[in-house]
Amino acid sequence: MQRGYIKIWRKLEDSGLLQMHSTFALFMHMLMKAAYKPVRIGMVDLKRGQLVSGRFKLAEAIGVSDRQVRTCIDKLHKLQIVTSKSTSRYTLYTIVNYDEYQDSDTSSDQPSDQQPTNNRPTTDQQPTTI
């Protein structure tokens, strides 16, 4: 089943998140579970970069305790990476700047000096003789 991919920016290294292993694992889990397009789940309309979950579910997903998840979420709030809004039934998490990091365009910072695929000779193509 094709489920797509996420982008991981190198500047994540500058945030200090890599040294906080549980917090990094939680953030990666949230990034993978966040809606990549507007979607309705049950009675909740999610925007791009949002997910609905609870602490116990997150703790189970990354293999840590509920208390560790609370600590990790606090760290993500302090780093201004994630915001959250709690209700009596669930918590709505929003990844700050999701569109900036997970932009759906196909442009890249690397120059494109390659020929289009249809103009390249194939390896099984016979050489042209004159």
Coordinates of N, CA and C in Angstrom, one line a residue:
M1 N 0.8 -1.2 0.0 CA 0.0 0.0 0.0 C 0.9 1.2 0.0
Q2 N 0.7 2.1 -0.9 CA 1.4 3.4 -1.1 C 0.8 4.4 -0.1
R3 N 1.7 4.9 0.8 CA 1.2 5.8 1.8 C 1.9 7.2 1.7
G4 N 2.8 7.3 0.8 CA 3.4 8.6 0.6 C 4.6 8.8 1.5
Y5 N 5.1 10.0 1.6 CA 6.3 10.3 2.4 C 6.2 11.6 3.1
I6 N 7.1 11.9 4.0 CA 7.3 13.1 4.6 C 8.7 13.7 4.4
K7 N 8.8 15.0 4.5 CA 10.1 15.6 4.3 C 10.7 15.9 5.7
I8 N 12.0 15.6 5.9 CA 12.6 16.0 7.1 C 13.7 17.0 6.8
W9 N 13.6 18.2 7.3 CA 14.5 19.2 7.0 C 15.7 19.1 7.9
R10 N 16.9 19.4 7.4 CA 18.2 19.3 8.1 C 18.2 20.4 9.2
K11 N 17.5 21.5 9.1 CA 17.5 22.5 10.2 C 16.9 22.0 11.4
L12 N 16.2 20.8 11.4 CA 15.7 20.2 12.6 C 16.8 19.9 13.6
E13 N 18.0 19.6 13.0 CA 19.2 19.4 13.8 C 19.5 20.6 14.7
D14 N 19.3 21.8 14.2 CA 19.6 23.0 14.9 C 18.7 23.3 16.1
S15 N 17.5 22.6 16.0 CA 16.5 22.9 17.1 C 16.9 22.2 18.4
G16 N 17.8 21.2 18.4 CA 18.1 20.5 19.6 C 17.2 19.3 19.8
L17 N 16.3 19.1 18.9 CA 15.3 18.0 19.0 C 16.0 16.6 18.9
L18 N 17.0 16.5 18.2 CA 17.7 15.2 18.0 C 18.3 14.7 19.3
Q19 N 18.6 15.6 20.2 CA 19.2 15.1 21.5 C 18.1 14.7 22.4
M20 N 16.9 15.0 22.1 CA 15.7 14.6 23.0 C 15.0 13.4 22.3
H21 N 15.5 12.3 22.5 CA 15.1 11.1 21.7 C 13.6 10.8 21.8
S22 N 13.0 10.8 22.9 CA 11.5 10.6 23.0 C 10.7 11.7 22.4
T23 N 11.2 12.9 22.6 CA 10.5 14.1 21.9 C 10.6 14.0 20.4
F24 N 11.8 13.6 19.9 CA 12.0 13.5 18.5 C 11.1 12.4 17.9
A25 N 11.0 11.2 18.7 CA 10.2 10.1 18.2 C 8.7 10.6 18.2
L26 N 8.3 11.3 19.2 CA 6.9 11.8 19.2 C 6.6 12.7 18.1
F27 N 7.6 13.6 17.8 CA 7.4 14.6 16.7 C 7.3 13.9 15.4
M28 N 8.2 12.9 15.2 CA 8.2 12.1 13.9 C 6.8 11.4 13.8
H29 N 6.3 10.8 14.8 CA 5.1 10.1 14.8 C 3.9 11.1 14.4
M30 N 3.9 12.2 15.1 CA 2.9 13.2 14.8 C 3.0 13.7 13.3
L31 N 4.2 13.9 12.9 CA 4.4 14.3 11.5 C 3.9 13.3 10.5
M32 N 4.1 12.0 10.8 CA 3.6 11.0 9.9 C 2.1 10.8 10.0
K33 N 1.5 11.1 11.1 CA 0.0 10.9 11.3 C -0.8 12.2 11.0
A34 N -0.1 13.3 10.8 CA -0.8 14.6 10.5 C -1.5 14.5 9.2
A35 N -2.6 15.2 9.1 CA -3.3 15.3 7.8 C -2.5 16.0 6.8
Y36 N -2.3 15.5 5.6 CA -1.6 16.2 4.6 C -2.5 16.9 3.6
K37 N -3.8 16.8 3.8 CA -4.8 17.5 3.1 C -6.0 17.6 4.1
P38 N -6.9 18.6 3.9 CA -8.0 18.8 4.7 C -8.9 17.5 4.7
V39 N -9.3 17.0 5.9 CA -10.0 15.7 6.0 C -10.9 15.8 7.2
R40 N -12.0 15.0 7.1 CA -12.9 15.0 8.2 C -12.8 13.6 8.9
I41 N -12.5 13.5 10.2 CA -12.4 12.3 10.9 C -13.4 12.3 12.0
G42 N -14.4 11.5 11.8 CA -15.6 11.5 12.8 C -16.3 12.9 12.7
M43 N -16.3 13.6 13.8 CA -17.0 14.9 13.8 C -15.9 16.0 13.8
V44 N -14.7 15.7 13.5 CA -13.6 16.7 13.5 C -13.1 17.0 12.1
D45 N -13.1 18.2 11.8 CA -12.5 18.7 10.5 C -11.0 19.0 10.8
L46 N -10.1 18.3 10.1 CA -8.7 18.5 10.3 C -8.2 19.3 9.1
K47 N -7.4 20.3 9.4 CA -6.7 21.1 8.4 C -5.4 20.4 8.2
R48 N -4.7 20.8 7.1 CA -3.4 20.3 6.8 C -2.4 20.5 8.0
G49 N -1.7 19.4 8.5 CA -0.8 19.6 9.6 C -1.4 19.3 10.9
Q50 N -2.6 18.9 11.0 CA -3.3 18.6 12.3 C -3.5 17.1 12.4
L51 N -3.6 16.7 13.7 CA -4.0 15.3 14.0 C -4.8 15.3 15.3
V52 N -5.6 14.3 15.5 CA -6.4 14.1 16.7 C -5.8 12.9 17.4
S53 N -5.5 13.0 18.6 CA -5.1 11.9 19.4 C -5.2 12.2 20.9
G54 N -4.7 11.3 21.7 CA -4.7 11.5 23.1 C -3.4 11.0 23.6
R55 N -3.0 11.4 24.9 CA -1.7 11.0 25.4 C -1.5 9.5 25.5
F56 N -2.5 8.8 25.9 CA -2.3 7.3 26.0 C -2.1 6.7 24.7
K57 N -2.8 7.1 23.7 CA -2.6 6.6 22.3 C -1.2 6.9 21.8
L58 N -0.7 8.2 22.0 CA 0.6 8.6 21.6 C 1.7 7.8 22.4
A59 N 1.5 7.6 23.7 CA 2.4 6.8 24.5 C 2.6 5.4 24.0
E60 N 1.4 4.8 23.6 CA 1.5 3.4 23.1 C 2.2 3.4 21.7
A61 N 1.9 4.4 20.9 CA 2.5 4.4 19.6 C 4.0 4.5 19.6
I62 N 4.6 5.3 20.5 CA 6.1 5.4 20.5 C 6.7 4.6 21.6
G63 N 6.0 3.9 22.4 CA 6.6 3.0 23.4 C 7.1 3.7 24.7
V64 N 6.5 4.8 25.1 CA 6.9 5.5 26.4 C 5.7 5.6 27.3
S65 N 5.9 6.1 28.5 CA 4.8 6.3 29.4 C 4.0 7.6 29.1
D66 N 2.8 7.6 29.7 CA 1.9 8.8 29.6 C 2.6 10.0 30.1
R67 N 3.3 9.9 31.2 CA 4.1 11.0 31.8 C 5.2 11.5 30.9
Q68 N 5.9 10.6 30.2 CA 6.9 11.0 29.2 C 6.3 11.7 28.1
V69 N 5.1 11.3 27.6 CA 4.4 12.0 26.5 C 4.1 13.4 26.9
R70 N 3.6 13.6 28.1 CA 3.3 14.9 28.6 C 4.5 15.8 28.6
T71 N 5.7 15.3 29.1 CA 6.9 16.0 29.1 C 7.4 16.4 27.6
C72 N 7.2 15.4 26.7 CA 7.6 15.6 25.3 C 6.7 16.7 24.7
I73 N 5.4 16.6 25.0 CA 4.5 17.6 24.4 C 4.9 19.0 24.9
D74 N 5.2 19.1 26.2 CA 5.6 20.4 26.8 C 6.9 20.9 26.1
K75 N 7.8 20.0 25.8 CA 9.0 20.5 25.1 C 8.7 21.0 23.7
L76 N 7.8 20.2 23.0 CA 7.4 20.7 21.6 C 6.7 22.0 21.7
H77 N 5.9 22.3 22.7 CA 5.3 23.6 22.9 C 6.3 24.7 23.1
K78 N 7.3 24.4 24.0 CA 8.3 25.4 24.3 C 9.2 25.7 23.1
L79 N 9.4 24.7 22.2 CA 10.2 24.9 21.0 C 9.3 25.5 19.9
Q80 N 8.1 25.7 20.2 CA 7.1 26.2 19.2 C 7.0 25.4 17.9
I81 N 7.0 24.1 18.1 CA 6.9 23.2 17.0 C 5.5 22.6 16.9
V82 N 4.8 22.5 18.0 CA 3.5 22.0 18.1 C 2.6 22.8 19.0
T83 N 1.4 23.0 18.6 CA 0.4 23.6 19.5 C -0.7 22.5 19.7
S84 N -1.5 22.7 20.8 CA -2.5 21.7 21.0 C -3.7 22.4 21.7
K85 N -4.9 21.8 21.4 CA -6.2 22.3 22.0 C -6.9 21.0 22.5
S86 N -7.1 21.0 23.8 CA -7.7 19.8 24.4 C -9.3 20.0 24.5
T87 N -10.0 18.9 24.4 CA -11.4 18.8 24.6 C -11.6 17.7 25.6
S88 N -12.8 17.4 26.0 CA -13.1 16.3 26.9 C -12.9 15.0 26.3
R89 N -12.8 14.9 25.0 CA -12.7 13.6 24.3 C -11.4 13.3 23.6
Y90 N -10.7 14.4 23.2 CA -9.5 14.2 22.4 C -8.7 15.5 22.5
T91 N -7.5 15.5 21.9 CA -6.6 16.7 21.8 C -6.3 16.9 20.3
L92 N -6.5 18.1 19.9 CA -6.2 18.5 18.5 C -4.8 19.1 18.5
Y93 N -3.9 18.4 17.8 CA -2.5 18.9 17.7 C -2.3 19.5 16.4
T94 N -1.6 20.6 16.4 CA -1.3 21.3 15.1 C 0.2 21.5 15.0
I95 N 0.8 21.0 13.9 CA 2.2 21.2 13.7 C 2.4 22.6 13.1
V96 N 3.2 23.4 13.8 CA 3.4 24.8 13.4 C 4.3 24.8 12.2
N97 N 4.0 25.6 11.2 CA 4.7 25.7 9.9 C 4.7 24.4 9.1
Y98 N 3.7 23.6 9.3 CA 3.6 22.4 8.5 C 3.7 22.6 7.0
D99 N 3.0 23.6 6.5 CA 3.0 23.9 5.1 C 4.4 24.3 4.6
E100 N 5.2 25.0 5.5 CA 6.5 25.4 5.1 C 7.4 24.2 4.9
Y101 N 7.3 23.2 5.8 CA 8.2 22.1 5.8 C 7.7 20.9 4.9
Q102 N 6.4 20.8 4.8 CA 5.9 19.7 4.0 C 5.2 20.2 2.8
D103 N 5.8 21.2 2.2 CA 5.2 21.8 1.0 C 5.0 20.8 -0.1
S104 N 3.9 20.8 -0.8 CA 3.6 19.8 -1.8 C 4.2 20.0 -3.2
D105 N 4.9 21.2 -3.3 CA 5.5 21.4 -4.6 C 6.7 20.5 -4.8
T106 N 7.1 20.3 -6.1 CA 8.1 19.4 -6.4 C 9.5 20.1 -6.6
S107 N 9.5 21.4 -6.4 CA 10.8 22.1 -6.6 C 11.8 21.7 -5.5
S108 N 13.1 21.8 -5.9 CA 14.1 21.4 -4.9 C 15.2 22.5 -5.0
D109 N 16.1 22.4 -4.0 CA 17.2 23.4 -4.0 C 18.3 22.9 -4.9
Q110 N 18.2 21.7 -5.4 CA 19.3 21.2 -6.3 C 19.0 21.6 -7.7
P111 N 20.1 22.0 -8.5 CA 19.8 22.4 -9.9 C 19.5 21.2 -10.7
S112 N 18.7 21.4 -11.7 CA 18.2 20.3 -12.6 C 19.0 20.5 -13.9
D113 N 20.1 19.7 -14.0 CA 20.8 19.8 -15.3 C 20.7 18.5 -16.0
Q114 N 19.7 17.7 -15.7 CA 19.6 16.4 -16.4 C 18.6 16.5 -17.5
Q115 N 18.8 15.7 -18.5 CA 17.8 15.7 -19.7 C 16.5 15.1 -19.2
P116 N 15.4 15.5 -19.8 CA 14.2 14.9 -19.5 C 14.3 13.4 -19.8
T117 N 13.6 12.5 -19.1 CA 13.7 11.1 -19.3 C 13.5 10.6 -20.7
N118 N 12.5 11.2 -21.4 CA 12.2 10.7 -22.7 C 13.3 11.1 -23.8
N119 N 14.2 12.0 -23.4 CA 15.3 12.3 -24.4 C 16.6 11.5 -24.1
R120 N 16.6 10.7 -23.0 CA 17.8 10.0 -22.7 C 17.8 8.7 -23.5
P121 N 19.0 8.2 -24.0 CA 19.0 6.9 -24.6 C 18.9 5.8 -23.6
T122 N 18.3 4.8 -23.9 CA 18.2 3.7 -23.0 C 19.4 2.8 -23.1
T123 N 19.6 2.0 -22.1 CA 20.8 1.1 -22.1 C 20.7 0.0 -23.2
D124 N 19.5 -0.4 -23.5 CA 19.3 -1.4 -24.5 C 19.1 -0.9 -25.9
Q125 N 19.3 0.4 -26.1 CA 19.1 1.0 -27.4 C 20.4 0.8 -28.3
Q126 N 20.2 0.4 -29.5 CA 21.4 0.1 -30.4 C 21.9 1.5 -30.8
P127 N 23.3 1.6 -30.9 CA 23.9 2.8 -31.4 C 23.4 3.1 -32.8
T128 N 23.3 4.4 -33.0 CA 22.9 4.9 -34.4 C 24.1 4.8 -35.3
T129 N 23.9 4.2 -36.5 CA 25.0 4.1 -37.5 C 24.6 4.9 -38.7
I130 N 25.6 5.5 -39.3 CA 25.4 6.3 -40.5 C 26.0 5.7 -41.7

